[in-house]
Short mmCIF file of C-alpha atoms and ligand atoms in Angstrom, two decimals:
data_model
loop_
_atom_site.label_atom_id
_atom_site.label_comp_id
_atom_site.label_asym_id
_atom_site.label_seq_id
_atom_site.Cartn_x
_atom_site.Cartn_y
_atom_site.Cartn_z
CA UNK A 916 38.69 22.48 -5.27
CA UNK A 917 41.24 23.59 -7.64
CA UNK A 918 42.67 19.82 -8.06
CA UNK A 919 39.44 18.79 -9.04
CA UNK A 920 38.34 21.21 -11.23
CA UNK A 921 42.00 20.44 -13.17
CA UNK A 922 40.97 16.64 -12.56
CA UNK A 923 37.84 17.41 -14.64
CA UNK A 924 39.46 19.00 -17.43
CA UNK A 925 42.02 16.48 -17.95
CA UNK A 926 39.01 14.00 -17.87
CA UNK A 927 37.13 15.58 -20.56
CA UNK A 928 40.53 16.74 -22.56
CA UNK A 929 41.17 12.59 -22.64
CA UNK A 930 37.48 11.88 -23.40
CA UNK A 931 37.36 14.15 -26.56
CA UNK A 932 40.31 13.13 -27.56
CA UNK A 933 39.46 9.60 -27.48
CA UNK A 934 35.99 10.33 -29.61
CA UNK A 935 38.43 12.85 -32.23
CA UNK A 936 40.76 9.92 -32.48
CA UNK A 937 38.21 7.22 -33.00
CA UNK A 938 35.72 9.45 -35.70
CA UNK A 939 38.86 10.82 -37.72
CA UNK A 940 39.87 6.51 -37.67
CA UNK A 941 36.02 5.90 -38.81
CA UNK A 942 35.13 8.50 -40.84
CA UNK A 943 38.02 10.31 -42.22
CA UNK A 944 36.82 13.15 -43.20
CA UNK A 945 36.00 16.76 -41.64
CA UNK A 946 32.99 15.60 -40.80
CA UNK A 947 33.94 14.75 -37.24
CA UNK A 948 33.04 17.70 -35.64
CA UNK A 949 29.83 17.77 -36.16
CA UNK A 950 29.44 14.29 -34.75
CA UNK A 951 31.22 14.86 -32.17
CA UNK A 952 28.88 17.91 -30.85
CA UNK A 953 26.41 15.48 -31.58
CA UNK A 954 27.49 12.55 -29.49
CA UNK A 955 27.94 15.25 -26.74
CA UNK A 956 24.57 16.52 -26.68
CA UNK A 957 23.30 12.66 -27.10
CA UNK A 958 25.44 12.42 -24.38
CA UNK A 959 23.96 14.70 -22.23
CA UNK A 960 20.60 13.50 -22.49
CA UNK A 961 21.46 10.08 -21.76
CA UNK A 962 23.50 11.16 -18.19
CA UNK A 963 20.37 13.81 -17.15
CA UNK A 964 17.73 10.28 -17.95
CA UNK A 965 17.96 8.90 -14.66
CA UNK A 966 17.44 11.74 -12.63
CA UNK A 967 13.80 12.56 -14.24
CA UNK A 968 11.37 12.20 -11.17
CA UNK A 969 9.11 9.51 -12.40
CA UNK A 970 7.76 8.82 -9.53
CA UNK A 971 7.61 9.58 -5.78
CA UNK A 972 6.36 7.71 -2.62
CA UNK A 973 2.71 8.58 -1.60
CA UNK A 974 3.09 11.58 0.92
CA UNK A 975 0.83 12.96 3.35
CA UNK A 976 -0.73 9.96 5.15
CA UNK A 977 -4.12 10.44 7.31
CA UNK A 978 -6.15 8.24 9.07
CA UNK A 979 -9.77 9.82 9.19
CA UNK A 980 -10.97 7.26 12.06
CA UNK A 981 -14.49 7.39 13.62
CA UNK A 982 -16.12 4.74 15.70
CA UNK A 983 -13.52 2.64 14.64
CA UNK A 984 -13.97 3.55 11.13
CA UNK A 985 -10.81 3.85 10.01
CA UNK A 986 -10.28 5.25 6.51
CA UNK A 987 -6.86 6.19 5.05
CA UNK A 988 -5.96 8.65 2.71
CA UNK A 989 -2.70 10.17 1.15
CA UNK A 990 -1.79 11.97 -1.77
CA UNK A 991 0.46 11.24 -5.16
CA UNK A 992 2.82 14.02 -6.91
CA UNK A 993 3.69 11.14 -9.40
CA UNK A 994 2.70 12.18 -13.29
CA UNK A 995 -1.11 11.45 -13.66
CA UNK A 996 -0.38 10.76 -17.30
CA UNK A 997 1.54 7.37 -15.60
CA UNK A 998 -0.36 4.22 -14.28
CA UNK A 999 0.19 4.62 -10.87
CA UNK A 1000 -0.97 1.19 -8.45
CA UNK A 1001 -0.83 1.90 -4.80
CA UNK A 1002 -1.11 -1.33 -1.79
CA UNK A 1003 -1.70 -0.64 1.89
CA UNK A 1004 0.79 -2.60 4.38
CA UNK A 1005 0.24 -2.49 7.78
CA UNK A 1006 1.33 -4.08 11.11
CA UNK A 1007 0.88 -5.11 13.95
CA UNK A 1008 4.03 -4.84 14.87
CA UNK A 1009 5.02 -8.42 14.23
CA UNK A 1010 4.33 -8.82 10.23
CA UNK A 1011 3.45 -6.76 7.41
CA UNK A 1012 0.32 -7.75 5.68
CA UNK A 1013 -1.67 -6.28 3.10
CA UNK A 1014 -4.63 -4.52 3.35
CA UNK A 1015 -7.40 -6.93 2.20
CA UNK A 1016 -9.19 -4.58 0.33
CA UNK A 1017 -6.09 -2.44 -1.31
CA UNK A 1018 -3.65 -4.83 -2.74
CA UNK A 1019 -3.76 -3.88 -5.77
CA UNK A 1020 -5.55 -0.47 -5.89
CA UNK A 1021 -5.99 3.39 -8.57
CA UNK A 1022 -7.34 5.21 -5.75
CA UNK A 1023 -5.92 7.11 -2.84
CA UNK A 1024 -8.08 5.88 -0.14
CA UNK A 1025 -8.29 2.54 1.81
CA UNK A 1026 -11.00 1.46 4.26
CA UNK A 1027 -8.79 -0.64 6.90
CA UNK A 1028 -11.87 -1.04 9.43
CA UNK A 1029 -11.84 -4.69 8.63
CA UNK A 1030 -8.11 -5.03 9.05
CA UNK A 1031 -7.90 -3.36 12.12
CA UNK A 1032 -9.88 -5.79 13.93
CA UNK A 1033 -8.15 -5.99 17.42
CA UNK A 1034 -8.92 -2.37 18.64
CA UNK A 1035 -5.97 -2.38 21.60
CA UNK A 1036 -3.11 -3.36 19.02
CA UNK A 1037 -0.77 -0.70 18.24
CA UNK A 1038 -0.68 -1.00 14.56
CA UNK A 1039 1.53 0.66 11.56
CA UNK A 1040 0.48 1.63 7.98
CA UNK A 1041 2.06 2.37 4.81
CA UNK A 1042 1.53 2.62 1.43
CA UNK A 1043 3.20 1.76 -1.63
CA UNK A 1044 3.16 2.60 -5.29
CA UNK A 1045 4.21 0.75 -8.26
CA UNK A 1046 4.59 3.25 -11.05
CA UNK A 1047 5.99 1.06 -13.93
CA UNK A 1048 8.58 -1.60 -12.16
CA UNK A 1049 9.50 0.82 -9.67
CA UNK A 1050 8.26 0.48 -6.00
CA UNK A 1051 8.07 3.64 -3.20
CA UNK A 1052 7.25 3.25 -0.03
CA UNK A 1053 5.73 6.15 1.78
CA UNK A 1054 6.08 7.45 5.39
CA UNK A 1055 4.69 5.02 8.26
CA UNK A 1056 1.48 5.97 10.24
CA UNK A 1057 0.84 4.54 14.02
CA UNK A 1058 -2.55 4.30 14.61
CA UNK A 1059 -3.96 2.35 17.44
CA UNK A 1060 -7.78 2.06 17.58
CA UNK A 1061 -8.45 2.24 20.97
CA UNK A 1062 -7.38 6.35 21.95
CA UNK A 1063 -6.98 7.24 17.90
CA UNK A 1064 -10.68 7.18 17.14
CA UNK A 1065 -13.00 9.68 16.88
CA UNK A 1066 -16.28 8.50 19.22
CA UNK A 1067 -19.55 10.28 18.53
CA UNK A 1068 -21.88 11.86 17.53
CA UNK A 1069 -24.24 10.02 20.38
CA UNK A 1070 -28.01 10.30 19.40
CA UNK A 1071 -30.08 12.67 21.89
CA UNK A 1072 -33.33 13.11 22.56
CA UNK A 1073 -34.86 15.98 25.44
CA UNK A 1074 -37.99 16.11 26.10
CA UNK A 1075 -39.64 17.35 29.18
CA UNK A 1076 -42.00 15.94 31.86
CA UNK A 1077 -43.06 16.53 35.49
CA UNK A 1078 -40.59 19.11 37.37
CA UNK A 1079 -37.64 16.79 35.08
CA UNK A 1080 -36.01 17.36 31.54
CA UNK A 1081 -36.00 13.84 30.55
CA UNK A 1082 -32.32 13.17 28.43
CA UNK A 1083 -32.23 9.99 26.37
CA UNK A 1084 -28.47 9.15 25.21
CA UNK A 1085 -28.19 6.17 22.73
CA UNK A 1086 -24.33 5.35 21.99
CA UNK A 1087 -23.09 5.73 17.97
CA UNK A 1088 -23.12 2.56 16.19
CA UNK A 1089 -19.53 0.90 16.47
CA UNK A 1090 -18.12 -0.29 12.68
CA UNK A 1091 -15.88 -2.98 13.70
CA UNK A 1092 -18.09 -6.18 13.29
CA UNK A 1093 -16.92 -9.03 15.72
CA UNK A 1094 -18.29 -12.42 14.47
CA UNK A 1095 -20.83 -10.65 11.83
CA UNK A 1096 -22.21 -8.32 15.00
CA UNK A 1097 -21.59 -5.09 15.10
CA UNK A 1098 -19.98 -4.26 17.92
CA UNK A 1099 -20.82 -1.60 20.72
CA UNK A 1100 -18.92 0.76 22.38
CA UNK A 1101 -19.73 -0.19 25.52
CA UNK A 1102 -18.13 -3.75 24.81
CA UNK A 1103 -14.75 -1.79 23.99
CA UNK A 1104 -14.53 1.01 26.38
CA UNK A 1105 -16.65 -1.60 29.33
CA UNK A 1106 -17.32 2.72 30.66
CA UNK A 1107 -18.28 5.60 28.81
CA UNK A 1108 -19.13 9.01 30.70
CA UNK A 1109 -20.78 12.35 29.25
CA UNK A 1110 -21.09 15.88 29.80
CA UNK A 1111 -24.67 17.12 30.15
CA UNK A 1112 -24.75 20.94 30.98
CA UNK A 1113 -28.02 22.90 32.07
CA UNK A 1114 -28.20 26.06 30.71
CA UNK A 1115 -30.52 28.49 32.03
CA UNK A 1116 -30.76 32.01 30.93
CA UNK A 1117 -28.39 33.23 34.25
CA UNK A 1118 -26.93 29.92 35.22
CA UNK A 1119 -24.78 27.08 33.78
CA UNK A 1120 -24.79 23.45 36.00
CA UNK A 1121 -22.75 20.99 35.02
CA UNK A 1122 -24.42 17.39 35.94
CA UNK A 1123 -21.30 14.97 35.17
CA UNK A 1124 -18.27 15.50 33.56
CA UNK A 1125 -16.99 13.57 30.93
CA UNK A 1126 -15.93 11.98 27.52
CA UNK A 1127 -18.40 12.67 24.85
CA UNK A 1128 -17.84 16.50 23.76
CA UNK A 1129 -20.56 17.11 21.22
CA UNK A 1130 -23.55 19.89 22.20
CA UNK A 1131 -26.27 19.01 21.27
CA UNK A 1132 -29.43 22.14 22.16
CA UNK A 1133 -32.84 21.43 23.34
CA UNK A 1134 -35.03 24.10 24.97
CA UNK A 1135 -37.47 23.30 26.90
CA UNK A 1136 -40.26 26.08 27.61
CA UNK A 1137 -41.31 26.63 31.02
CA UNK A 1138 -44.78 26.60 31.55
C1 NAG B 1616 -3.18 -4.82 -10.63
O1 NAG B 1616 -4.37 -4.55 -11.38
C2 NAG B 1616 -4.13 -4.28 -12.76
C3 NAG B 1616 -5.45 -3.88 -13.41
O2 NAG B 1616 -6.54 -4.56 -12.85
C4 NAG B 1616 -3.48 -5.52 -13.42
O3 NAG B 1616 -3.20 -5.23 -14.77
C5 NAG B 1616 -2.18 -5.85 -12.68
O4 NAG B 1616 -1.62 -7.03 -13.18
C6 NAG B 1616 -2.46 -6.03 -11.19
N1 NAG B 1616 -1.19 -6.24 -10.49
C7 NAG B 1616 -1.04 -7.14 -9.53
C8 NAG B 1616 0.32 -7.21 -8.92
O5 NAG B 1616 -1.94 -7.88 -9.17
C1 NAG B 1617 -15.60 0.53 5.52
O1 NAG B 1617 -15.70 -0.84 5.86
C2 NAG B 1617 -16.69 -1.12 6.86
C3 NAG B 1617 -16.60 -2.58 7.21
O2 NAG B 1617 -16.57 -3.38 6.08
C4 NAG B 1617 -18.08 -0.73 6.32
O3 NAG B 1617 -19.06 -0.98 7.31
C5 NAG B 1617 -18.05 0.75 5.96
O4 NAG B 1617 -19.30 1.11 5.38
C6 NAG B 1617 -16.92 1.06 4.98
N1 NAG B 1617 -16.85 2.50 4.82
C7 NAG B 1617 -16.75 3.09 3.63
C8 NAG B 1617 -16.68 4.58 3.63
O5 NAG B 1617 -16.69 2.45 2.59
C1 NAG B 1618 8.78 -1.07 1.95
O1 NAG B 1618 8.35 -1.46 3.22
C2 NAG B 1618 8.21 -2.86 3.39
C3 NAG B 1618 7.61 -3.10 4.76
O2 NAG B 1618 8.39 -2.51 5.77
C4 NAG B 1618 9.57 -3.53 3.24
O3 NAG B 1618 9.41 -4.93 3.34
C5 NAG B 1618 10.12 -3.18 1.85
O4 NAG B 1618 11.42 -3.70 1.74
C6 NAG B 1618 10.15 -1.67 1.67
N1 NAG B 1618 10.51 -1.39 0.28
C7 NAG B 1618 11.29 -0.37 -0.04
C8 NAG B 1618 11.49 -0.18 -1.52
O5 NAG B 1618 11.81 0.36 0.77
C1 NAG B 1619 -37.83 9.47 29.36
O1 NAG B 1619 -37.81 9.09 27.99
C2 NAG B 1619 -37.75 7.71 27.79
C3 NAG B 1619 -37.61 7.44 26.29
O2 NAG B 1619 -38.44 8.26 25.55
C4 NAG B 1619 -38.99 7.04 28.37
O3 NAG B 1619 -38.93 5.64 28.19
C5 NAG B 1619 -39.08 7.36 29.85
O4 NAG B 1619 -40.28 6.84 30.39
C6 NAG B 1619 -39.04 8.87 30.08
N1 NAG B 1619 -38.94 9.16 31.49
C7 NAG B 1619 -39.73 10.03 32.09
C8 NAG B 1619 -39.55 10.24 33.57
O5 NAG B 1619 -40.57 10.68 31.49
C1 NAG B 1620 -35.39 9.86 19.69
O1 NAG B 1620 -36.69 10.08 19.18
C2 NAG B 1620 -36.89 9.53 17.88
C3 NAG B 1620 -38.27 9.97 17.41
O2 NAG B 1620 -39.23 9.82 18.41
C4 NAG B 1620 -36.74 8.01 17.95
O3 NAG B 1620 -36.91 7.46 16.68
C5 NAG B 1620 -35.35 7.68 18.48
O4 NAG B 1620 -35.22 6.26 18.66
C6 NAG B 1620 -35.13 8.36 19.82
N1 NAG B 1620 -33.75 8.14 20.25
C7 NAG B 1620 -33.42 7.86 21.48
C8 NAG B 1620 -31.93 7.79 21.76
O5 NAG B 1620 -34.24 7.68 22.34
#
């Protein structure tokens, strides 16, 4: 520590003495001084430049995925004053493409349902900004389609008839389109099971157990 901080000294002591020797061989005069306190301070500014934060990589990546729905989102601490282009890169493991929709996007959030098109891949996202001609890349997201989405809500209908409580359960509509169909659930998941409780006033039955945990209420009065 102590070398260094001599080191230092004898760095500056040579650097001022350079700039005394070369602005009393230029200007001659007494007004040296001043110009030197002046280079330092121009000095100063020009060292601390680099370090202003410009920029920083997009932080805080989420996939908000449902029914294979996928929708990504992050956020930017970069200057909002400064022209800030993001693009979306993701994998499947094997090559990084871009997002067809967010190559060249202002906004922080890119639909990837149509990029995501095989739903058992195992895919990784990131995003990039260009502020000016600088590049960051931000944090990678895994995502695979298959156990990352959100299923639901199914559409219910109770009504009652004879001695029965008659359920109706129609699956959600899937996003991902699969040669301009929309696809179902049922073709990705080939099973899908549900919960249906009974709820009387003193008793609780469970009929099957399952995947689908939304509650959805219907009373039905007896007569
Ligand atoms: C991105 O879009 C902006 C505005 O539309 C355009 O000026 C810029 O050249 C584009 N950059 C690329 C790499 O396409
Ligand atoms: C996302 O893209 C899919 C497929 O193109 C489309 O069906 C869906 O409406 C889009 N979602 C939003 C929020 O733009
Ligand atoms: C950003 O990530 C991409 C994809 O992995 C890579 O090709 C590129 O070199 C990275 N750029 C920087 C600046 O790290
Ligand atoms: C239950 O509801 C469905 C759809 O509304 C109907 O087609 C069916 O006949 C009903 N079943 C009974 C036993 O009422
Ligand atoms: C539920 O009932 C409504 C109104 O009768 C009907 O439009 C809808 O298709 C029914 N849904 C199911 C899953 O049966």
């Amino acid at each position: 520590m102590y070398f260094q901080v001599q080191k230092q000294n004898v760095y500056f002591a040579v650097s001022r003495l350079y700039f005394l020797i070369t602005l009393e061989m230029l200007m001659g005069g007494p007004m040296y001084f001043y110009q030197l306190v002046y280079l330092s301070i121009l000095c100063i500014a020009c060292c601390s430049l680099p370090e202003r934060v410009l920029g920083e990589p997009p932080l805080n990546l989420q996939m908000e995925s449902q029914n294979f729905q996928h929708i990504l989102s992050w956020q930017a601490k970069s200057d909002p004053t400064v022209l800030t282009y993001y693009r979306v890169l993701y994998s499947d493991r094997r090559n990084w493409m871009a997002a067809k929709q967010c190559s060249n996007i202002t906004q922080l959030s890119c639909n990837l349902t149509d990029d995501f098109e095989d739903t058992h891949a195992q895919y990784l996202a990131l995003v990039q900004s260009f502020i000016g001609t600088e590049v960051f890349n931000s944090s990678v997201l895994d995502f695979e389609p298959l156990t990352d989405t959100f299923l639901g809500p199914p559409e219910v209908n109770i009504s009652s008839c004879l001695n029965c409580i008659n359920v109706t359960i129609k699956l959600p509509a899937c996003h991902l389109r699969k040669n301009e169909k929309l696809c179902s659930l049922i073709d990705i998941y080939k099973e899908l099971d549900y919960i249906i409780t009974l709820k009387t006033l003193d008793e609780e039955h469970k009929v099957k157990n399952f995947l689908f945990y939304w509650c959805v209420r219907g009373e039905i009065q007896k007569a």
